Amino acid sequence: MNTPSSPSAPAPEHRLPPGFALHASGADGSQEYFLNMGPQHPSTHGVLKLVVRLDGETVVEVVPHLGFIHRAIEKMGESETYVQYLHLTDRMDYLSSHINNLGVCMAIEKAMGIGVPERGEYIRVMVSELQRIQSHLLWWGAFGMDLGAVTAFLYGFKEREKITALFEDLCGARLTMNYFRPGGSNADVPENFIPRVLEIVEEMKFTLDEFNALLSANPITISRTQGVGALSRERAISYGCSGPVARASGVNFDVRRHAPYSIYDRFEFDVPLGQNGDCYDRYRVRMEEMRQSVRILEQAAASFPEGPHRAKEKPVYKLPAGSYFSSVETARGMFGTYIVSDGGLKPYRIKSRSPNLSNLAPIAEMAAGGKIADLVAILSTLDIIVPDIDR
Amino acid sequence: MNLAPIPHNDHLFVRRLKQVGELLRGMRVTWGYLVRPSRVVTREYPENRETLTFPERFRGQVVMPHDAEGEHNCTACTLCEKACPNGSISILTTKNIADKRVLGRFVYRLSSCTLCNLCIEACPFDAIHMGHQVDNVEAASYERAALDLILNKREGR
């Protein structure tokens, strides 16, 4: 037994909290200590606890502690029907709730061979892109606030509110939408949907210029982010990063482009790629993504068709036995849904591949050697949604 | 599409000058809002409570509309109870004077409701709605029992 008094126990200076691997540096005069950042910390965006090993102000190691908001959503899914499960996916990545719903709906459609009418597909693409812009606007505000610019937080939320108000008219909720259903969506868009989208598109062009003036070339932003938290292309791939985090490191992968779902193959848009993989590249990739989403919205609004919004509703959704997978691109990366069905009303097993856990994984590597203030910038540009990690 | 590379080769003096320019450019935006208050969108919530409106599709708590005679459309078919993902609805039935099965109590537990709209979609008689009045949104309460609601006004009807 390894009691502290037994001779085989390691010396006290080598006993580290769980998760830490490096041995004490032993350099002259170094005094390492541990600091709990979170679970109640403004920059951890939810209940994420980072145990940081510090040497003065320099980060030696970071170990994230997860599980503070675990709700067993996948397990709950096994006792709910497929349509009932949809509302739980809202509560994973709550800033991409429309897109999460879409992922599950697509897996059900694939299994049952349900088609989606033209108008339904257009609604899906437009709502997904609005959601992406909305999520990135919130990220932009929170990013500014993490770096100490409270002004940016208010500006980001002010612009986001316009899209949130549109969603409120569309599906009645501001965050947990539960709008898409297998075969389309649960209601048609309101009459003034397209004019309002066009209004938002026009305002977004102005807004993005304003945001660029406020933060993009601001010397404080640049000195806090440029060259900080660099992630190489190879490491991004081996950690399984996706979304803007991977694209900022130069990984050319976007589900919308490389495995097109819905009707994304009909629209013209670019996939922005960074070269350095540092915080500033992640910032610029997200800013550019908002522009590309605006481009998609413009094209979709120009050719928005008439017709039914949903395929004929089935009384029960009963998937044939087998396993089905679908993947969508949320604002944070690839969201996969894997359903194993035994032919019953409820899934035998339902599994979500959420982008945030893989995106958080490289944080130890990125933060090591930097200052603790850099850790805040890294966490902010990784854009973590903690309920999506824990589920 | 690769992002445009960032130029680094400026002279230090030029760089500092540009940085000051960028700071001023940002200040222009914030000061612009100060001198043009028409672009400010703040709404003061508890004060504007009387005039506050919600969209028609807004998903507040579930309500059961009653007509002038106090009648509702519910036939106690329990489809909403079955559609509810987390057991927030219990339909307690009773027999009326003609020995017909009618709604006794429509028990609705707001404390566990996720406002997902599935019960409203399941209802074939349009008997329940998601409320979109201010009262249907402000659900804060000092005790949990206050969130167990009975939606029909009179038992057995």
XYZ file of C-alpha atoms in Angstrom:
548
model
C 0.000 0.000 0.000
C 1.242 3.423 -0.904
C 0.716 5.300 2.326
C 2.754 8.447 2.749
C 4.828 6.774 5.461
C 5.731 3.714 3.442
C 9.227 3.814 1.970
C 8.025 3.170 -1.609
C 5.833 6.295 -1.677
C 7.269 9.011 -3.897
C 8.838 11.990 -2.218
C 6.317 14.749 -1.396
C 7.601 17.082 -4.112
C 6.732 14.525 -6.776
C 3.172 13.955 -5.643
C 1.021 15.865 -8.079
C -2.741 16.227 -8.352
C -4.413 13.841 -10.799
C -3.786 14.552 -14.443
C -0.445 16.275 -14.095
C 2.427 14.466 -15.750
C 5.516 16.637 -15.747
C 8.025 16.322 -12.959
C 9.017 19.375 -11.022
C 11.479 21.405 -13.053
C 13.879 21.665 -10.137
C 15.332 24.863 -11.537
C 16.933 27.147 -8.987
C 14.442 29.267 -7.123
C 11.393 27.962 -8.985
C 8.345 27.705 -6.784
C 5.513 26.000 -8.549
C 1.955 26.193 -7.283
C -1.497 25.117 -8.373
C -4.410 27.391 -9.078
C -8.038 26.467 -9.667
C -9.427 28.571 -12.491
C -13.151 28.020 -12.399
C -15.715 26.443 -12.109
C -16.923 29.950 -11.261
C -14.687 32.110 -13.365
C -15.878 34.712 -15.873
C -13.547 33.541 -18.613
C -14.370 29.839 -18.449
C -17.808 30.468 -20.020
C -19.742 28.043 -17.928
C -18.696 25.522 -15.377
C -15.291 24.468 -16.610
C -12.552 24.034 -14.044
C -8.976 24.415 -15.178
C -6.342 23.351 -12.696
C -3.312 25.384 -13.668
C 0.233 24.606 -12.572
C 2.083 27.861 -12.427
C 5.646 28.951 -12.008
C 5.188 32.566 -11.061
C 2.932 33.818 -13.810
C 4.061 31.259 -16.375
C 1.826 28.315 -17.103
C 3.567 24.954 -16.762
C 0.615 22.632 -17.244
C -3.141 22.864 -17.525
C -5.566 20.088 -16.653
C -9.234 20.685 -17.441
C -11.740 19.118 -15.059
C -15.024 18.281 -16.725
C -18.340 16.962 -15.530
C -19.805 19.839 -13.552
C -22.826 20.069 -15.841
C -23.205 16.443 -16.855
C -26.894 15.671 -17.403
C -26.657 12.260 -19.106
C -28.424 13.514 -22.221
C -27.389 10.477 -24.265
C -28.726 8.136 -21.592
C -31.959 10.106 -21.345
C -32.261 9.768 -25.100
C -32.602 6.014 -24.712
C -35.850 6.462 -22.809
C -37.395 9.049 -25.121
C -38.788 8.806 -28.612
C -36.814 10.311 -31.469
C -38.884 13.483 -31.641
C -38.767 13.882 -27.867
C -34.980 13.565 -27.970
C -34.705 16.625 -30.228
C -35.331 19.101 -27.444
C -32.422 17.670 -25.462
C -29.960 18.435 -28.252
C -30.836 22.128 -27.800
C -29.238 21.893 -24.421
C -25.869 20.559 -25.581
C -24.373 23.373 -27.608
C -27.014 25.945 -26.797
C -25.594 28.481 -29.239
C -26.024 26.066 -32.164
C -29.308 24.526 -31.097
C -30.914 24.763 -34.543
C -27.930 23.001 -36.095
C -27.899 20.273 -33.432
C -31.602 19.642 -34.103
C -30.783 19.447 -37.802
C -28.118 16.812 -37.197
C -30.510 14.499 -35.362
C -33.302 15.123 -37.884
C -30.971 14.216 -40.741
C -30.029 10.913 -39.106
C -33.735 10.065 -38.673
C -34.482 11.071 -42.271
C -31.616 8.945 -43.540
C -32.914 5.933 -41.622
C -36.548 6.274 -42.667
C -35.972 7.607 -46.173
C -37.877 10.837 -45.569
C -37.327 13.578 -48.113
C -37.454 17.275 -47.343
C -39.347 19.719 -49.580
C -37.431 22.460 -51.359
C -38.724 25.208 -49.081
C -37.880 23.132 -46.015
C -34.275 22.781 -47.182
C -33.989 26.526 -47.780
C -35.390 27.217 -44.310
C -32.830 24.812 -42.853
C -29.872 26.420 -44.580
C -30.952 29.974 -43.805
C -31.743 29.285 -40.169
C -28.446 27.398 -39.734
C -26.474 30.293 -41.156
C -28.343 32.820 -39.019
C -27.520 30.646 -36.040
C -23.855 30.574 -37.007
C -23.741 34.365 -37.246
C -25.588 34.664 -33.950
C -23.159 32.327 -32.234
C -20.107 34.093 -33.642
C -21.506 37.483 -32.588
C -21.810 36.243 -29.019
C -18.306 34.813 -29.243
C -17.024 38.161 -30.505
C -18.567 39.962 -27.550
C -17.278 37.435 -25.034
C -13.845 37.524 -26.662
C -13.686 41.280 -26.187
C -14.793 40.953 -22.596
C -12.202 38.265 -21.861
C -9.508 40.605 -23.110
C -10.919 43.412 -20.978
C -13.035 45.303 -23.505
C -16.513 45.407 -21.957
C -17.694 47.655 -24.805
C -17.289 44.787 -27.248
C -19.503 42.559 -25.115
C -22.400 44.998 -25.303
C -21.941 45.589 -29.037
C -21.868 41.880 -29.762
C -25.040 41.275 -27.788
C -26.780 44.247 -29.373
C -26.282 42.843 -32.877
C -27.070 39.316 -31.759
C -30.392 40.474 -30.364
C -31.686 41.201 -33.893
C -31.203 37.579 -34.916
C -32.529 36.330 -31.580
C -35.683 38.407 -32.075
C -36.086 36.845 -35.518
C -35.794 33.354 -34.015
C -38.326 34.349 -31.360
C -40.832 35.178 -34.100
C -39.876 32.040 -36.026
C -40.067 29.354 -33.356
C -40.993 31.067 -30.110
C -37.713 30.561 -28.294
C -34.528 32.535 -28.001
C -32.068 29.792 -27.091
C -33.570 26.312 -26.943
C -35.273 26.333 -30.326
C -36.603 22.804 -30.947
C -37.686 23.942 -34.416
C -36.540 21.347 -36.944
C -38.419 18.087 -37.254
C -37.786 15.012 -39.406
C -38.920 16.082 -42.876
C -38.655 19.826 -42.403
C -39.550 22.129 -39.546
C -42.470 22.304 -37.134
C -43.892 25.511 -38.609
C -43.551 27.558 -41.744
C -41.589 30.802 -41.582
C -43.579 33.944 -40.739
C -44.601 36.153 -43.668
C -41.980 38.802 -43.092
C -39.107 36.317 -42.755
C -37.283 37.077 -45.998
C -37.489 40.901 -45.659
C -36.170 40.613 -42.128
C -33.327 38.325 -43.189
C -32.372 40.808 -45.900
C -32.480 43.581 -43.329
C -30.165 41.597 -41.052
C -27.853 40.884 -43.996
C -27.573 44.593 -44.782
C -27.006 45.465 -41.133
C -24.406 42.708 -40.742
C -22.212 44.203 -43.465
C -22.180 47.492 -41.581
C -21.771 45.709 -38.251
C -18.770 43.682 -39.372
C -17.015 46.854 -40.547
C -17.790 48.418 -37.194
C -16.478 45.357 -35.346
C -13.326 45.400 -37.443
C -12.826 49.064 -36.535
C -13.312 48.295 -32.854
C -11.185 45.205 -32.310
C -9.628 43.605 -35.383
C -6.618 45.862 -35.764
C -6.647 47.208 -32.227
C -3.043 47.135 -30.929
C -4.151 45.632 -27.601
C -6.025 42.790 -29.308
C -3.072 42.111 -31.563
C -0.514 42.047 -28.772
C -2.744 39.788 -26.685
C -3.487 37.318 -29.501
C -0.837 37.351 -32.201
C 1.557 34.443 -31.785
C -0.288 33.290 -28.653
C -1.484 29.708 -28.357
C -0.266 28.485 -31.717
C -1.566 25.091 -32.794
C 0.137 23.420 -35.710
C -1.807 21.802 -38.525
C -0.577 18.311 -37.591
C -1.488 18.678 -33.917
C -4.922 20.078 -34.793
C -5.599 16.999 -36.894
C -4.293 14.559 -34.298
C -6.404 16.144 -31.551
C -9.454 15.847 -33.785
C -10.163 19.572 -33.786
C -12.788 20.826 -36.171
C -14.503 24.026 -37.081
C -12.802 27.421 -36.871
C -10.161 26.061 -34.471
C -8.920 23.553 -37.049
C -9.358 25.918 -39.988
C -7.274 28.600 -38.285
C -4.460 26.040 -38.182
C -4.818 25.485 -41.920
C -6.882 22.285 -41.879
C -9.095 22.624 -44.929
C -12.171 20.862 -43.577
C -15.708 22.135 -43.430
C -18.591 19.656 -43.405
C -20.656 22.087 -45.473
C -18.026 21.988 -48.218
C -16.445 18.547 -48.000
C -19.475 16.401 -47.121
C -22.335 18.681 -48.184
C -25.635 18.126 -46.428
C -29.018 19.728 -47.038
C -28.520 22.014 -50.070
C -25.175 23.555 -49.186
C -23.686 22.347 -52.467
C -25.843 24.899 -54.323
C -24.382 27.952 -52.657
C -21.145 29.725 -53.275
C -19.005 30.369 -50.227
C -15.363 30.269 -49.221
C -13.814 28.340 -46.360
C -11.403 30.747 -44.662
C -8.079 29.184 -43.636
C -5.436 30.564 -41.322
C -1.721 29.889 -41.552
C -0.348 30.300 -38.036
C -3.029 28.687 -35.886
C -2.642 31.328 -33.199
C -5.407 33.173 -31.380
C -5.404 35.998 -33.895
C -5.931 33.571 -36.790
C -8.844 31.979 -34.976
C -10.281 35.444 -34.486
C -9.894 36.327 -38.164
C -11.312 32.999 -39.348
C -14.488 33.567 -37.352
C -14.842 37.127 -38.595
C -14.496 35.883 -42.170
C -16.965 33.057 -41.525
C -19.607 35.602 -40.610
C -19.073 37.279 -43.982
C -19.401 33.946 -45.768
C -22.606 33.158 -43.864
C -23.973 36.514 -44.966
C -23.102 35.541 -48.544
C -25.007 32.249 -48.227
C -27.992 34.057 -46.716
C -28.070 36.525 -49.606
C -28.062 33.732 -52.190
C -30.712 31.730 -50.338
C -32.992 34.725 -49.823
C -32.790 35.530 -53.550
C -34.108 32.098 -54.576
C -36.401 31.257 -51.631
C -39.113 29.013 -53.106
C -42.815 28.641 -52.350
C -44.324 25.321 -51.351
C -44.700 23.109 -48.299
C -42.214 23.485 -45.471
C -42.438 19.908 -44.244
C -42.865 16.454 -45.738
C -46.001 14.609 -44.639
C -45.794 14.086 -40.913
C -45.708 10.489 -39.736
C -47.754 9.470 -36.704
C -44.746 7.716 -35.174
C -41.091 7.790 -36.090
C -39.889 4.200 -35.909
C -36.417 3.610 -37.301
C -35.624 0.259 -38.909
C -33.031 -1.748 -37.004
C -29.499 -0.662 -37.812
C -27.094 2.196 -37.185
C -27.210 5.625 -38.766
C -24.837 8.554 -38.761
C -25.155 12.150 -39.804
C -22.806 15.067 -39.453
C -23.373 18.795 -39.622
C -21.154 21.826 -39.220
C -22.136 23.789 -36.140
C -20.635 27.140 -35.274
C -17.889 25.250 -33.437
C -17.150 22.346 -35.728
C -18.382 18.951 -36.724
C -21.405 17.677 -34.833
C -22.088 14.015 -35.503
C -25.113 11.998 -34.416
C -24.893 8.225 -34.285
C -28.118 6.327 -33.722
C -28.324 2.596 -33.099
C -31.886 1.408 -33.508
C -33.382 -1.951 -32.606
C -36.523 -1.178 -34.577
C -38.422 0.264 -31.636
C -39.923 3.651 -30.913
C -36.901 4.716 -28.914
C -33.232 4.591 -29.851
C -31.207 1.678 -28.485
C -28.229 4.005 -28.204
C -27.741 7.554 -29.313
C -24.336 9.159 -29.362
C -23.282 12.678 -30.199
C -19.860 13.581 -31.452
C -19.609 17.138 -30.246
C -16.875 19.453 -31.461
C -16.058 21.098 -28.147
C -14.293 18.276 -26.324
C -11.812 17.802 -29.164
C -11.379 21.552 -29.449
C -10.588 21.840 -25.746
C -8.086 18.961 -25.813
C -5.053 20.896 -27.121
C -5.356 23.578 -24.425
C -2.559 22.081 -22.311
C -0.188 22.118 -25.253
C -1.185 25.603 -26.356
C -1.005 27.242 -22.942
C 2.223 25.632 -21.710
C 5.017 28.170 -21.481
C 2.724 31.170 -21.846
C 1.440 33.563 -19.236
C -1.811 33.019 -17.384
C -3.356 35.953 -19.267
C -2.640 34.096 -22.508
C -4.634 31.161 -21.167
C -7.691 33.415 -21.026
C -7.154 34.501 -24.623
C -6.706 30.875 -25.741
C -9.831 29.722 -23.937
C -11.776 32.569 -25.451
C -10.718 31.903 -29.035
C -11.302 28.153 -28.668
C -14.927 29.225 -28.041
C -15.854 26.419 -25.677
C -19.449 25.649 -24.751
C -19.142 23.559 -21.606
C -22.606 21.899 -21.610
C -21.673 20.446 -24.994
C -18.559 18.825 -23.529
C -20.339 17.277 -20.559
C -23.758 16.633 -22.131
C -9.469 30.629 -49.110
C -6.409 31.704 -47.174
C -6.574 34.731 -44.937
C -4.544 37.708 -46.087
C -1.069 37.671 -44.541
C -0.332 40.279 -41.877
C 2.387 42.788 -42.885
C 5.161 43.023 -40.317
C 7.883 44.976 -42.052
C 6.914 48.530 -41.060
C 9.378 50.768 -39.304
C 8.728 50.968 -35.578
C 7.677 54.617 -35.787
C 5.224 53.902 -38.606
C 3.861 50.961 -36.659
C 3.239 53.031 -33.539
C 1.536 55.703 -35.662
C -0.737 53.077 -37.196
C -1.557 51.682 -33.758
C -2.645 55.087 -32.516
C -4.729 55.417 -35.669
C -6.427 52.085 -34.948
C -7.224 53.130 -31.374
C -8.785 56.340 -32.661
C -10.771 54.384 -35.264
C -12.277 52.270 -32.492
C -12.982 55.334 -30.375
C -14.850 56.864 -33.306
C -17.343 53.992 -33.184
C -18.010 54.259 -29.453
C -18.231 58.051 -29.502
C -20.536 57.762 -32.500
C -23.041 55.940 -30.301
C -22.740 58.611 -27.639
C -23.682 61.457 -29.972
C -26.368 59.476 -31.847
C -28.636 58.006 -29.162
C -31.159 56.916 -31.821
C -28.961 53.881 -32.437
C -29.229 52.760 -28.821
C -31.663 49.877 -28.381
C -31.922 49.403 -24.605
C -35.332 48.526 -23.202
C -35.931 48.920 -19.487
C -37.709 45.740 -18.546
C -39.549 45.968 -15.235
C -40.601 49.529 -16.046
C -42.011 48.654 -19.484
C -43.887 45.637 -18.177
C -47.311 47.051 -19.082
C -46.431 47.599 -22.741
C -44.264 44.511 -23.168
C -45.441 42.255 -26.013
C -44.214 38.869 -27.135
C -44.406 37.301 -30.593
C -47.439 35.156 -31.311
C -45.367 31.964 -31.424
C -43.563 32.759 -28.195
C -43.265 29.718 -25.942
C -44.192 30.758 -22.447
C -45.801 28.335 -20.019
C -48.695 26.160 -21.204
C -52.135 27.732 -20.826
C -55.615 26.355 -21.452
C -57.931 28.969 -22.961
C -61.490 29.063 -21.598
C -64.435 30.674 -23.397
C -66.999 33.012 -21.827
C -68.985 30.123 -20.326
C -65.854 28.684 -18.767
C -65.669 25.794 -21.232
C -62.441 24.476 -22.742
C -61.688 22.156 -25.659
C -59.936 19.402 -23.711
C -61.435 15.931 -24.045
C -58.914 14.230 -21.740
C -57.478 12.150 -24.610
C -54.030 12.202 -22.891
C -52.128 12.695 -26.161
C -50.247 15.624 -24.630
C -49.373 13.532 -21.595
C -47.853 10.912 -23.914
C -46.033 13.497 -26.014
C -44.391 15.158 -23.025
C -40.712 14.141 -22.823
C -40.369 14.643 -19.083
C -43.739 13.876 -17.518
C -44.730 17.456 -16.823
C -48.374 16.820 -17.675
C -50.783 14.518 -15.829
C -54.390 14.206 -16.967
C -56.667 13.129 -14.160
C -60.023 12.048 -15.558
C -63.402 11.785 -13.896
C -66.976 10.823 -14.847
C -69.602 13.484 -15.391
C -73.285 13.165 -14.480
C -73.979 11.275 -17.723
C -71.247 8.763 -16.813
C -69.007 10.099 -19.569
C -65.220 10.292 -19.136
C -64.235 13.950 -18.877
C -61.293 15.992 -17.710
C -60.988 16.161 -13.957
C -57.754 18.022 -13.473
C -55.129 19.050 -15.985
C -52.031 18.965 -13.800
C -49.114 20.857 -15.283
C -45.764 20.955 -13.524
C -44.016 24.076 -14.693
C -40.972 23.213 -12.592
C -40.031 20.288 -14.846
C -41.393 21.673 -18.138
C -38.785 22.493 -20.795
C -41.231 24.481 -22.951
C -40.527 22.253 -25.947
C -43.947 22.714 -27.630
C -44.515 18.971 -28.205
C -47.783 18.846 -26.212
C -49.245 21.686 -28.262
C -48.231 19.923 -31.486
C -49.832 16.700 -30.235
C -53.174 18.243 -29.230
C -55.819 17.502 -31.908
C -58.444 19.810 -30.338
C -56.426 22.998 -29.928
C -57.143 22.908 -26.210
C -53.767 24.112 -24.947
C -51.425 26.869 -26.068
C -48.045 28.246 -25.204
C -48.829 31.501 -23.445
C -47.316 34.699 -24.805
C -48.356 37.201 -22.167
C -46.043 38.696 -19.588
C -47.721 36.592 -16.883
C -46.803 33.404 -18.761
C -43.130 34.309 -18.703
C -42.538 35.532 -15.182
C -42.620 32.201 -13.410
C -40.342 32.909 -10.470
C -41.744 31.751 -7.171
C -40.631 31.281 -3.590
C -41.830 27.717 -3.285
C -41.815 24.773 -5.626
C -45.460 23.892 -4.936
C -46.525 27.149 -6.568
C -45.255 25.747 -9.885
C -47.672 22.797 -9.857
C -50.587 24.238 -11.770
C -54.079 22.998 -12.561
C -54.950 24.447 -15.937
C -58.718 23.833 -16.106
C -60.706 26.242 -14.015
C -63.477 23.889 -12.846
C -63.067 20.267 -12.018
C -65.075 17.830 -14.161
C -65.635 20.226 -17.020
